[in-house]
XYZ file of C-alpha atoms in Angstrom:
687
model
C 5.306 4.871 -25.505
C 5.939 4.140 -21.821
C 7.805 6.652 -19.641
C 10.737 4.294 -19.148
C 11.084 3.878 -22.915
C 11.057 7.648 -23.384
C 13.685 8.110 -20.734
C 16.002 5.543 -22.278
C 15.817 7.022 -25.776
C 18.576 9.560 -26.358
C 17.767 10.073 -30.025
C 14.134 11.111 -30.208
C 12.338 13.937 -28.494
C 9.651 13.162 -25.964
C 7.588 15.886 -27.669
C 5.728 14.961 -30.840
C 5.049 17.377 -33.691
C 5.951 17.504 -37.374
C 7.438 20.945 -36.718
C 10.981 20.631 -35.250
C 10.986 24.284 -34.146
C 7.830 23.766 -32.133
C 9.317 20.629 -30.556
C 12.419 22.520 -29.506
C 10.350 25.355 -28.065
C 8.426 22.933 -25.876
C 11.615 21.249 -24.720
C 12.834 24.679 -23.655
C 9.560 25.419 -21.848
C 9.839 22.152 -19.888
C 13.528 22.565 -19.027
C 13.354 26.157 -17.789
C 11.199 25.601 -14.661
C 13.352 22.653 -13.577
C 16.505 24.723 -13.995
C 15.193 27.877 -12.318
C 13.835 26.091 -9.247
C 17.032 24.075 -8.891
C 19.157 27.226 -9.122
C 17.081 29.027 -6.490
C 16.495 26.030 -4.259
C 12.784 26.732 -3.916
C 9.680 27.167 -6.059
C 7.249 25.015 -7.989
C 8.539 23.339 -11.129
C 6.410 20.189 -11.369
C 3.165 21.588 -12.749
C 4.959 24.162 -14.904
C 6.899 21.299 -16.530
C 3.890 19.025 -17.024
C 1.665 21.708 -18.570
C 4.406 23.369 -20.634
C 3.348 21.674 -23.917
C -0.253 22.840 -23.459
C 0.843 26.358 -22.516
C 3.088 26.547 -25.575
C 0.284 25.541 -27.929
C -2.096 27.954 -26.229
C 0.206 30.986 -26.391
C 1.783 30.274 -29.792
C -1.080 28.745 -31.750
C -4.503 29.378 -30.215
C -4.644 32.362 -27.876
C -5.851 35.712 -29.196
C -3.215 38.069 -27.766
C -0.558 40.561 -28.737
C 2.555 40.370 -26.524
C 3.490 43.907 -27.620
C 0.200 45.247 -26.201
C -0.790 43.255 -23.094
C -3.775 45.549 -22.430
C -5.324 45.225 -25.911
C -9.071 45.086 -25.337
C -9.657 42.333 -27.873
C -7.328 39.828 -26.215
C -8.291 36.544 -24.616
C -7.741 36.312 -20.857
C -5.626 33.626 -19.183
C -6.055 33.050 -15.448
C -3.738 30.664 -13.597
C -5.915 29.556 -10.691
C -3.150 27.128 -9.680
C -1.023 30.173 -8.994
C 1.901 28.300 -7.458
C 2.788 27.207 -11.021
C 3.582 30.815 -11.936
C 6.665 29.751 -13.912
C 4.278 28.193 -16.424
C 3.086 31.680 -17.352
C 6.390 33.490 -16.906
C 8.137 31.140 -19.335
C 5.505 31.729 -22.019
C 5.514 35.488 -21.415
C 9.286 35.464 -21.843
C 9.287 33.285 -24.936
C 6.452 35.024 -26.778
C 7.753 38.555 -26.230
C 5.979 40.254 -23.321
C 9.174 42.018 -22.311
C 10.484 39.571 -19.734
C 14.143 38.621 -19.847
C 16.022 35.515 -18.657
C 17.194 37.585 -15.692
C 13.549 37.965 -14.647
C 13.315 34.186 -14.332
C 16.535 34.148 -12.318
C 15.067 36.746 -9.956
C 11.706 35.013 -9.571
C 10.277 34.989 -6.053
C 12.709 37.769 -5.100
C 12.031 41.237 -3.753
C 10.920 43.711 -6.416
C 11.123 41.113 -9.187
C 8.670 41.122 -12.068
C 8.136 37.410 -11.481
C 6.749 37.003 -7.940
C 6.105 33.595 -6.417
C 2.438 33.724 -7.374
C 1.034 35.839 -10.233
C 0.259 39.411 -9.192
C -1.803 41.840 -11.224
C 0.262 44.894 -12.097
C 3.663 43.321 -11.458
C 4.118 41.369 -14.669
C 2.929 42.224 -18.204
C 0.428 39.635 -19.330
C -0.833 38.690 -15.857
C -4.585 39.226 -15.658
C -5.272 38.421 -11.983
C -3.502 37.858 -8.687
C -3.908 34.208 -7.769
C -2.599 31.763 -5.204
C -5.366 30.711 -2.802
C -6.644 27.728 -4.722
C -9.979 27.981 -6.504
C -10.127 31.776 -6.391
C -8.995 32.086 -10.005
C -11.773 29.764 -11.162
C -14.442 31.956 -9.588
C -12.914 35.249 -10.737
C -12.655 33.841 -14.265
C -16.416 33.300 -14.088
C -16.726 37.010 -13.256
C -14.577 37.992 -16.229
C -16.640 35.730 -18.452
C -19.902 37.259 -17.189
C -18.606 40.784 -17.729
C -17.305 40.055 -21.226
C -20.568 38.480 -22.316
C -22.499 41.455 -20.962
C -20.138 43.877 -22.680
C -20.732 42.142 -25.989
C -24.495 41.878 -25.454
C -24.921 45.569 -24.599
C -22.342 47.061 -26.934
C -20.979 44.616 -29.466
C -24.091 44.376 -31.638
C -23.136 40.869 -32.740
C -19.613 41.801 -33.821
C -17.858 39.693 -31.199
C -15.480 42.558 -30.510
C -15.886 42.404 -26.745
C -16.368 38.690 -26.188
C -12.944 37.073 -25.729
C -12.367 33.549 -24.525
C -11.526 33.393 -20.828
C -9.086 30.542 -20.158
C -8.570 29.386 -16.584
C -5.923 26.830 -15.632
C -6.841 24.822 -12.544
C -5.426 21.879 -10.647
C -6.825 19.228 -8.389
C -6.491 21.525 -5.382
C -8.549 24.216 -7.094
C -11.340 21.744 -7.730
C -11.290 20.438 -4.178
C -11.928 23.937 -2.840
C -15.628 24.648 -2.459
C -15.445 28.047 -4.135
C -14.699 26.461 -7.511
C -17.758 24.260 -7.230
C -19.979 27.217 -6.337
C -18.693 29.241 -9.272
C -18.705 26.369 -11.758
C -22.280 25.527 -10.887
C -23.341 29.113 -11.588
C -21.297 29.223 -14.816
C -23.133 26.163 -16.104
C -26.509 27.588 -15.131
C -25.748 30.826 -16.953
C -24.340 29.099 -20.052
C -20.992 30.942 -20.064
C -19.705 29.529 -23.324
C -16.805 31.986 -23.512
C -15.235 30.234 -20.513
C -12.749 27.352 -20.852
C -11.221 25.575 -17.872
C -8.019 23.611 -18.436
C -7.834 21.043 -15.636
C -4.433 19.595 -14.829
C -5.490 16.048 -13.983
C -2.193 14.896 -12.466
C -3.777 13.149 -9.464
C -1.136 14.457 -7.065
C -1.334 16.924 -4.174
C 1.225 17.928 -1.567
C 0.359 15.093 0.785
C 0.318 12.388 -1.873
C -2.093 10.878 -4.408
C -5.388 12.722 -4.670
C -7.343 9.550 -3.943
C -6.321 9.896 -0.305
C -9.073 12.536 -0.067
C -10.516 13.132 -3.549
C -12.130 10.209 -5.336
C -15.090 11.745 -7.135
C -15.634 11.601 -10.881
C -14.705 15.199 -11.703
C -15.721 14.892 -15.346
C -19.174 13.659 -14.365
C -19.473 16.494 -11.855
C -18.789 19.088 -14.540
C -21.221 17.446 -16.923
C -23.799 17.682 -14.133
C -22.999 21.391 -13.792
C -23.892 21.778 -17.460
C -20.382 22.005 -18.910
C -19.090 20.421 -22.103
C -16.209 18.047 -21.253
C -13.247 17.464 -23.582
C -10.108 15.373 -23.085
C -6.396 15.722 -23.737
C -4.972 12.273 -23.071
C -1.418 13.028 -24.214
C -0.146 16.589 -23.741
C 3.082 15.706 -25.596
C 1.174 15.305 -28.900
C 1.110 18.973 -29.883
C -1.197 18.635 -32.889
C -3.757 16.779 -30.781
C -3.489 19.433 -28.070
C -4.072 22.191 -30.608
C -7.112 20.418 -31.999
C -8.733 20.144 -28.574
C -7.956 23.758 -27.625
C -9.426 25.042 -30.862
C -12.534 22.947 -30.283
C -12.728 24.236 -26.705
C -13.032 27.855 -27.800
C -16.002 27.123 -30.073
C -19.224 28.573 -28.666
C -21.797 25.882 -27.875
C -24.006 27.522 -25.260
C -22.045 25.849 -22.428
C -18.740 26.478 -20.679
C -16.039 23.973 -21.603
C -14.016 21.776 -19.275
C -10.813 20.303 -20.717
C -9.368 17.426 -18.701
C -5.622 17.121 -19.343
C -3.981 13.909 -18.150
C -0.478 14.919 -17.097
C 2.393 13.564 -15.033
C 3.633 16.182 -12.601
C 7.360 16.824 -12.921
C 7.740 14.793 -16.131
C 10.335 13.846 -17.399
C 12.194 13.806 -14.070
C 13.423 10.223 -13.473
C 13.277 10.666 -9.693
C 10.233 12.828 -9.048
C 7.820 12.572 -11.978
C 4.373 11.517 -10.844
C 5.120 11.948 -7.131
C 4.186 14.477 -4.468
C 7.879 15.405 -4.264
C 7.502 17.111 -7.654
C 5.100 19.718 -6.275
C 7.657 22.000 -4.677
C 11.365 22.411 -4.184
C 14.490 21.690 -6.183
C 14.702 18.274 -7.811
C 18.429 17.872 -7.170
C 21.491 18.513 -9.339
C 21.695 15.021 -10.807
C 17.980 14.770 -11.514
C 17.825 18.158 -13.261
C 20.899 17.249 -15.299
C 19.065 14.122 -16.441
C 15.961 16.172 -17.264
C 18.090 18.395 -19.488
C 19.654 15.381 -21.185
C 16.236 13.881 -21.895
C 15.211 17.207 -23.389
C 18.327 17.147 -25.605
C 20.252 19.838 -23.759
C 23.710 19.446 -22.242
C 23.340 18.259 -18.634
C 25.230 21.347 -17.442
C 23.292 23.803 -19.645
C 22.791 27.219 -18.070
C 19.776 29.488 -18.337
C 20.902 31.174 -21.554
C 21.773 27.771 -23.075
C 18.198 26.631 -22.487
C 16.831 29.463 -24.640
C 18.490 28.970 -28.039
C 18.194 31.700 -30.641
C 16.198 29.399 -32.901
C 13.638 28.882 -30.126
C 13.163 32.614 -29.630
C 12.932 33.097 -33.389
C 10.086 30.590 -33.402
C 8.194 31.684 -30.270
C 8.537 35.412 -30.992
C 6.440 34.844 -34.097
C 3.650 35.460 -31.599
C 4.495 39.154 -31.958
C 3.749 39.156 -35.690
C 0.695 36.972 -35.202
C -0.564 39.242 -32.407
C 0.054 42.418 -34.379
C -2.019 41.067 -37.244
C -4.890 40.062 -34.957
C -4.830 43.383 -33.166
C -4.761 45.346 -36.423
C -7.699 43.359 -37.774
C -9.565 43.966 -34.516
C -8.828 47.704 -34.598
C -10.230 47.949 -38.132
C -13.404 46.209 -37.002
C -13.508 48.375 -33.876
C -13.268 51.571 -35.943
C -16.131 50.362 -38.127
C -18.183 49.541 -35.042
C -17.576 53.032 -33.637
C -18.709 54.545 -36.931
C -21.879 52.475 -37.252
C -22.861 52.116 -33.580
C -22.399 55.593 -32.188
C -24.831 55.199 -29.276
C -23.220 51.986 -28.045
C -19.768 53.457 -28.518
C -20.617 56.593 -26.578
C -22.212 54.645 -23.751
C -19.221 52.350 -23.488
C -16.761 55.248 -23.387
C -18.722 56.864 -20.557
C -18.726 53.596 -18.613
C -14.986 53.158 -19.089
C -14.526 56.536 -17.388
C -16.704 55.535 -14.443
C -19.905 57.164 -15.656
C -21.142 60.710 -16.131
C -20.273 62.586 -12.903
C -22.995 65.191 -13.365
C -25.692 62.599 -14.016
C -24.595 60.553 -11.001
C -24.692 63.661 -8.809
C -28.199 64.530 -10.019
C -29.489 61.063 -9.155
C -27.988 61.272 -5.684
C -29.476 64.744 -5.237
C -32.889 63.265 -6.031
C -32.449 60.553 -3.387
C -31.269 63.142 -0.881
C -34.290 65.333 -1.537
C -36.574 62.389 -0.754
C -35.112 61.643 2.669
C -37.731 62.076 5.428
C -37.570 64.887 7.941
C -35.167 64.691 10.910
C -36.328 62.254 13.545
C -37.990 59.810 11.168
C -36.879 56.205 11.517
C -35.364 54.693 8.357
C -33.081 51.653 8.058
C -29.852 52.476 6.266
C -30.348 49.371 4.099
C -33.589 50.960 2.825
C -31.879 54.199 1.816
C -29.083 52.235 0.186
C -31.692 50.413 -1.880
C -33.079 53.726 -3.076
C -29.578 54.813 -4.066
C -29.002 51.640 -6.089
C -32.318 52.066 -7.866
C -31.547 55.712 -8.626
C -28.110 54.907 -10.017
C -29.213 51.823 -11.965
C -30.221 53.753 -15.132
C -26.704 55.234 -15.285
C -25.338 51.729 -15.803
C -22.189 52.139 -13.712
C -23.172 49.587 -11.060
C -23.804 45.907 -11.680
C -24.316 43.101 -9.220
C -26.808 41.260 -7.095
C -27.075 39.249 -3.918
C -26.637 35.791 -2.485
C -30.357 35.002 -2.659
C -31.215 37.991 -0.429
C -32.031 40.850 -2.771
C -35.259 41.896 -1.051
C -33.949 41.406 2.470
C -30.782 43.419 1.839
C -32.665 45.954 -0.336
C -30.465 45.585 -3.404
C -33.207 44.571 -5.839
C -33.121 46.724 -8.974
C -35.599 46.782 -11.862
C -35.024 44.877 -15.057
C -34.118 41.370 -16.162
C -31.699 39.060 -14.422
C -28.739 37.528 -16.222
C -29.363 34.052 -17.567
C -28.194 31.934 -20.477
C -30.582 33.722 -22.842
C -29.991 37.219 -21.431
C -26.250 37.803 -20.939
C -26.867 41.559 -20.825
C -29.186 41.313 -17.819
C -29.536 44.119 -15.304
C -28.583 42.095 -12.229
C -27.067 38.759 -11.215
C -28.741 36.079 -9.151
C -25.749 34.533 -7.410
C -27.757 32.000 -5.431
C -26.618 30.963 -1.964
C -22.952 31.242 -2.931
C -21.403 34.004 -0.813
C -17.782 32.953 -1.369
C -18.039 32.553 -5.130
C -20.037 35.782 -5.361
C -17.184 37.758 -3.831
C -14.579 36.299 -6.197
C -16.865 36.716 -9.212
C -17.241 40.396 -8.314
C -13.446 40.695 -8.436
C -13.420 39.304 -11.972
C -16.083 41.805 -13.013
C -14.072 44.631 -11.483
C -10.882 43.564 -13.278
C -12.809 43.563 -16.567
C -13.160 47.276 -15.931
C -16.493 48.597 -17.213
C -18.671 48.258 -14.118
C -18.473 48.936 -10.411
C -19.671 45.549 -9.114
C -21.636 45.027 -5.930
C -22.815 41.965 -4.075
C -24.895 41.674 -0.959
C -25.430 39.371 1.991
C -25.776 39.623 5.771
C -22.733 40.931 7.620
C -22.423 37.734 9.667
C -21.828 35.841 6.416
C -18.969 38.062 5.314
C -16.745 35.452 6.947
C -17.442 33.160 3.987
C -15.912 35.777 1.700
C -12.669 36.707 3.414
C -10.182 35.115 0.959
C -11.870 36.866 -1.971
C -12.098 40.194 -0.143
C -8.403 39.945 0.640
C -7.471 39.395 -3.007
C -9.686 42.271 -4.155
C -7.948 44.524 -1.629
C -4.532 43.248 -2.715
C -5.384 44.150 -6.321
C -7.112 47.446 -5.369
C -10.300 46.444 -7.194
C -13.348 48.676 -6.523
C -15.829 46.026 -5.417
C -18.674 47.114 -3.133
C -19.741 44.499 -0.583
C -23.175 45.503 0.704
C -23.624 44.045 4.195
C -26.873 44.456 6.105
C -28.103 43.193 9.488
C -25.063 44.856 10.998
C -25.185 44.071 14.746
C -26.875 42.207 17.576
C -29.824 44.489 16.844
C -30.767 41.832 14.270
C -32.604 40.407 17.253
C -34.722 37.287 17.158
C -32.643 35.396 14.575
C -30.106 34.973 17.341
C -26.316 34.815 17.618
C -25.747 32.834 14.409
C -27.004 35.850 12.463
C -25.848 38.606 14.818
C -22.423 39.918 13.786
C -20.120 40.849 16.644
C -16.518 40.481 15.491
C -17.017 41.037 11.757
C -16.681 44.831 11.528
C -13.514 44.901 13.610
C -12.101 42.031 11.600
C -12.848 43.630 8.237
C -11.141 46.828 9.367
C -7.865 44.910 9.613
C -7.753 44.210 5.855
C -5.310 46.612 4.151
C -6.855 48.835 1.451
C -10.422 47.740 2.308
C -12.612 50.711 3.243
C -15.146 49.678 5.878
C -17.996 52.203 5.833
C -20.830 52.246 8.361
C -23.186 55.171 7.724
C -25.315 56.417 10.596
C -28.474 57.501 8.773
C -30.033 58.130 5.383
C -28.022 61.303 4.791
C -24.757 59.537 5.504
C -25.713 56.720 3.098
C -26.140 59.216 0.268
C -23.000 61.084 1.294
C -21.015 57.854 1.276
C -22.175 57.053 -2.257
C -21.120 60.511 -3.457
C -17.605 59.348 -2.736
C -17.981 55.704 -3.758
C -19.106 56.423 -7.313
C -15.766 58.122 -7.961
C -13.388 55.864 -6.012
C -11.978 53.210 -8.352
C -8.961 52.288 -6.223
C -10.417 50.572 -3.152
C -12.907 47.823 -2.372
C -15.561 48.861 0.135
C -17.493 47.006 2.808
C -20.698 49.012 3.171
C -22.247 48.056 6.517
C -25.952 48.839 6.931
C -28.670 48.475 9.531
C -31.698 46.237 9.348
C -33.561 48.261 11.983
C -34.748 51.816 11.564
C -32.414 54.554 12.792
C -33.185 58.251 13.304
C -32.703 60.542 10.323
C -30.352 63.436 11.102
C -29.938 62.536 14.784
C -28.047 65.778 15.363
C -31.157 67.729 14.335
C -30.043 68.798 10.863
C -28.617 66.970 7.852
C -24.809 66.747 7.889
C -22.617 68.351 5.233
C -22.129 65.734 2.458
C -18.547 66.884 1.937
C -17.750 66.116 5.566
C -19.272 62.651 5.331
C -16.931 61.888 2.432
C -13.956 62.847 4.623
C -14.623 59.839 6.846
C -15.307 61.655 10.117
C -16.771 64.950 11.242
C -18.152 66.656 14.315
C -21.838 65.768 14.262
C -22.907 67.554 17.467
C -21.119 69.715 20.021
C -21.771 71.482 23.284
C -19.690 74.635 23.643
C -16.232 74.058 22.217
C -16.427 70.329 22.843
C -13.207 70.645 24.798
C -13.933 68.303 27.727
C -14.662 65.007 25.996
C -15.297 63.365 22.642
C -17.687 60.528 21.883
C -16.960 58.681 18.646
C -19.639 56.548 17.006
C -20.593 54.854 13.765
C -23.789 53.563 12.259
C -26.818 53.080 14.440
C -24.888 54.080 17.553
C -24.497 57.724 16.464
C -27.964 58.643 17.664
C -27.272 56.939 20.990
C -23.990 58.859 21.314
C -25.766 62.167 20.696
C -28.381 61.391 23.336
C -25.610 60.546 25.799
C -23.842 63.802 24.928
C -26.991 65.786 25.614
C -27.231 64.220 29.084
C -23.623 65.217 29.726
C -24.235 68.719 28.388
C -26.983 69.124 30.970
C -24.244 68.458 33.551
C -22.107 71.230 32.061
C -19.721 68.958 30.122
C -18.426 70.427 26.866
C -18.656 67.300 24.737
C -18.360 66.725 21.011
C -19.813 63.766 19.127
C -17.774 62.590 16.164
C -19.427 60.487 13.511
C -16.806 58.282 11.872
C -18.442 56.369 9.018
C -15.035 55.327 7.652
C -11.817 55.508 9.632
C -9.587 54.841 6.601
C -11.088 57.788 4.751
C -10.428 59.924 7.815
C -6.847 58.654 8.043
C -6.197 59.808 4.472
C -7.289 63.347 5.304
C -4.703 66.098 5.961
C -3.397 66.300 9.494
C -4.943 69.731 10.090
C -8.446 68.438 9.349
C -7.941 65.423 11.608
C -6.733 67.721 14.367
C -9.781 69.952 13.895
C -12.136 66.992 14.387
C -10.119 65.280 17.132
C -7.586 67.647 18.738
C -4.612 65.814 20.218
C -5.132 67.748 23.439
C -8.571 66.165 23.828
C -7.595 62.978 25.647
C -10.981 62.188 27.185
C -12.425 60.024 24.432
C -15.072 57.297 24.356
C -16.148 55.153 21.444
C -19.489 53.376 21.198
C -20.122 50.648 18.615
C -22.273 47.516 18.722
C -19.381 45.169 17.931
C -15.948 44.176 19.188
C -14.048 47.231 20.328
C -10.362 46.283 20.210
C -9.593 48.265 17.070
C -10.953 51.492 18.510
C -8.172 51.980 21.060
C -6.037 53.574 18.353
C -8.495 56.494 18.547
C -9.108 56.685 22.303
C -5.645 55.777 23.579
C -4.810 54.499 27.040
C -6.876 57.232 28.671
C -10.066 56.481 26.778
C -12.789 53.835 26.876
C -14.778 51.763 24.417
C -18.406 50.793 24.932
C -18.769 47.705 22.766
C -20.153 44.187 22.451
C -17.551 41.687 23.632
C -19.575 38.471 23.550
C -21.926 36.780 21.118
C -25.530 37.914 21.117
C -28.623 35.875 21.816
C -32.110 35.417 20.496
C -34.554 38.151 21.488
C -35.820 41.566 20.398
C -32.967 43.661 19.008
C -33.368 46.518 21.484
C -33.349 44.076 24.387
C -30.206 42.340 23.145
C -28.434 45.691 22.718
C -29.337 46.638 26.270
C -28.204 43.284 27.668
C -24.891 43.637 25.874
C -24.355 47.131 27.276
C -25.061 49.395 24.313
C -27.045 51.984 26.282
C -27.068 55.722 26.839
C -26.344 55.193 30.511
C -23.220 53.135 29.854
C -21.872 55.755 27.460
C -22.520 58.551 29.954
C -20.786 56.609 32.736
C -17.816 55.832 30.470
C -17.362 59.528 29.662
C -17.540 60.465 33.342
C -14.884 57.868 34.239
C -12.594 58.983 31.446
C -12.861 62.685 32.356
C -12.133 61.839 35.978
C -9.064 59.814 35.026
C -7.473 62.226 32.576
């Protein structure tokens, strides 16, 4: 039936199903986004309206979930990568019984509402991931899929208890973003058959038809990635939709791509199928006509659009979910009884590992650190830590095709289609997707994920890092080749602005250890911190072990900053340093001490850790009366003025590097003992 015929027919529903209650529920799900956005004057109704029939079938007929227990371990996961269509999820969460009320829809996009403009983890029951930047949800869903398959492979013993279906809803914009292609390619290579992508093929973006900039054969692309491709030609035929969704969740050794041909904003007479349906209110008259087409009074209010008979039908999801959860719990109890080793191991992992065992492994690494004065790259020590912790099973990750160079190679078998329980992940040259995949693994909850590349390439990952920080997910980004000391590879590979830039991300801990002892000390804290992502910044070149002459106190390292070396009371000046520049700072301090200057050197591996310390400890390390302060770091220095103030100075790298030996580039860019000494003299003279 053509759209104009549907719109002219006042007698029949546009939704087709032999079940009148299901038809009415879908009419409600289509009408609500149009009404809510019109009432508020802003928001995104078009996609939420077009996909409402599919979402209804998914949540009421296909999805394994229990609205009364949103955190039930056996549930499927639903990720809305096209996060602007958040009303699509909120409507289903309201209708199926997740605890939302009509007033929550009215308050959507408002301060402190449970229905923010884009889905946010922790704000709304039933939301599995914060999404919004397009394509991110696709890649993080790949991470969830990887983690679930590994969980089942290592613990499930063929029961299927820990292998849910991960559903990700994506639009044209998501598939235009490069991150989705990176992640989808890897998902096909790894045979993630617990992953289903529902693609809203509406052929509309904000600027107009997608063919203005997007003309590829998306279905052929996904077949080339190794995905199975299914079609939903008519989302208004609910039985047909259910058949395809049930087929999609069948395990075939490949991820599944479901192309859904929709009309954005349907059945709006004025905006359906146009870019105007993407955002904003449709207009009073148009929304009234939408309601009439959906067999509601044109002036129906929010409560009128949710009839009691609709709730009676959709809230059957509570009974259905309770039955599924109870059946799962019975199977889970049997699994615990018959698989005690797997059960015990999984419980330990869910708690973050065995603290005593982790401490013993780190003690072993610490005992193997060379004597003071030896030259060891911090990336090398970090590699030894990862290898020591690997048998404990708490860490899981890999690199963007750089495992040997960044020293994150661990023993064992890599993940592939035949080995979902592999010991590490080969991400390939996919830095952006790697970062978002790590977020999905972290949200799954069993492992502390890590991924590694060169620091200069962290720029590829910024949107994913930002979302991990927003969600407080404990991802560890291992960055090596941390400064212009990279040397001969030249300025394209020599990070200058990256450390300072990463330090601006809220809730991201940027940690730059100075030597082997600080690397181990940092990990003593990291293995227990499950609330913050961490950028661990490491040197390629060798740096002196214990540059102060003796190993530092591990407890002080974990506090973010400590006095590493001091002449007298250190009352005349303070030199602050991180990473490879700590040894240089200590040498400069010794020169000043020979001149009678009472100078202290403060190692600050992580300023955010230090900021969380009590005020009395911070004052002990950096007394407020000590105004003569100098920072030295081989990167941009703007962020350091918060520590040195207007009276202090920063010795830093303020231009890109150049190709040449690392030591020569550092000297040319001013990272020298002499420059630090001169800076301290100037600051003392000016205070």
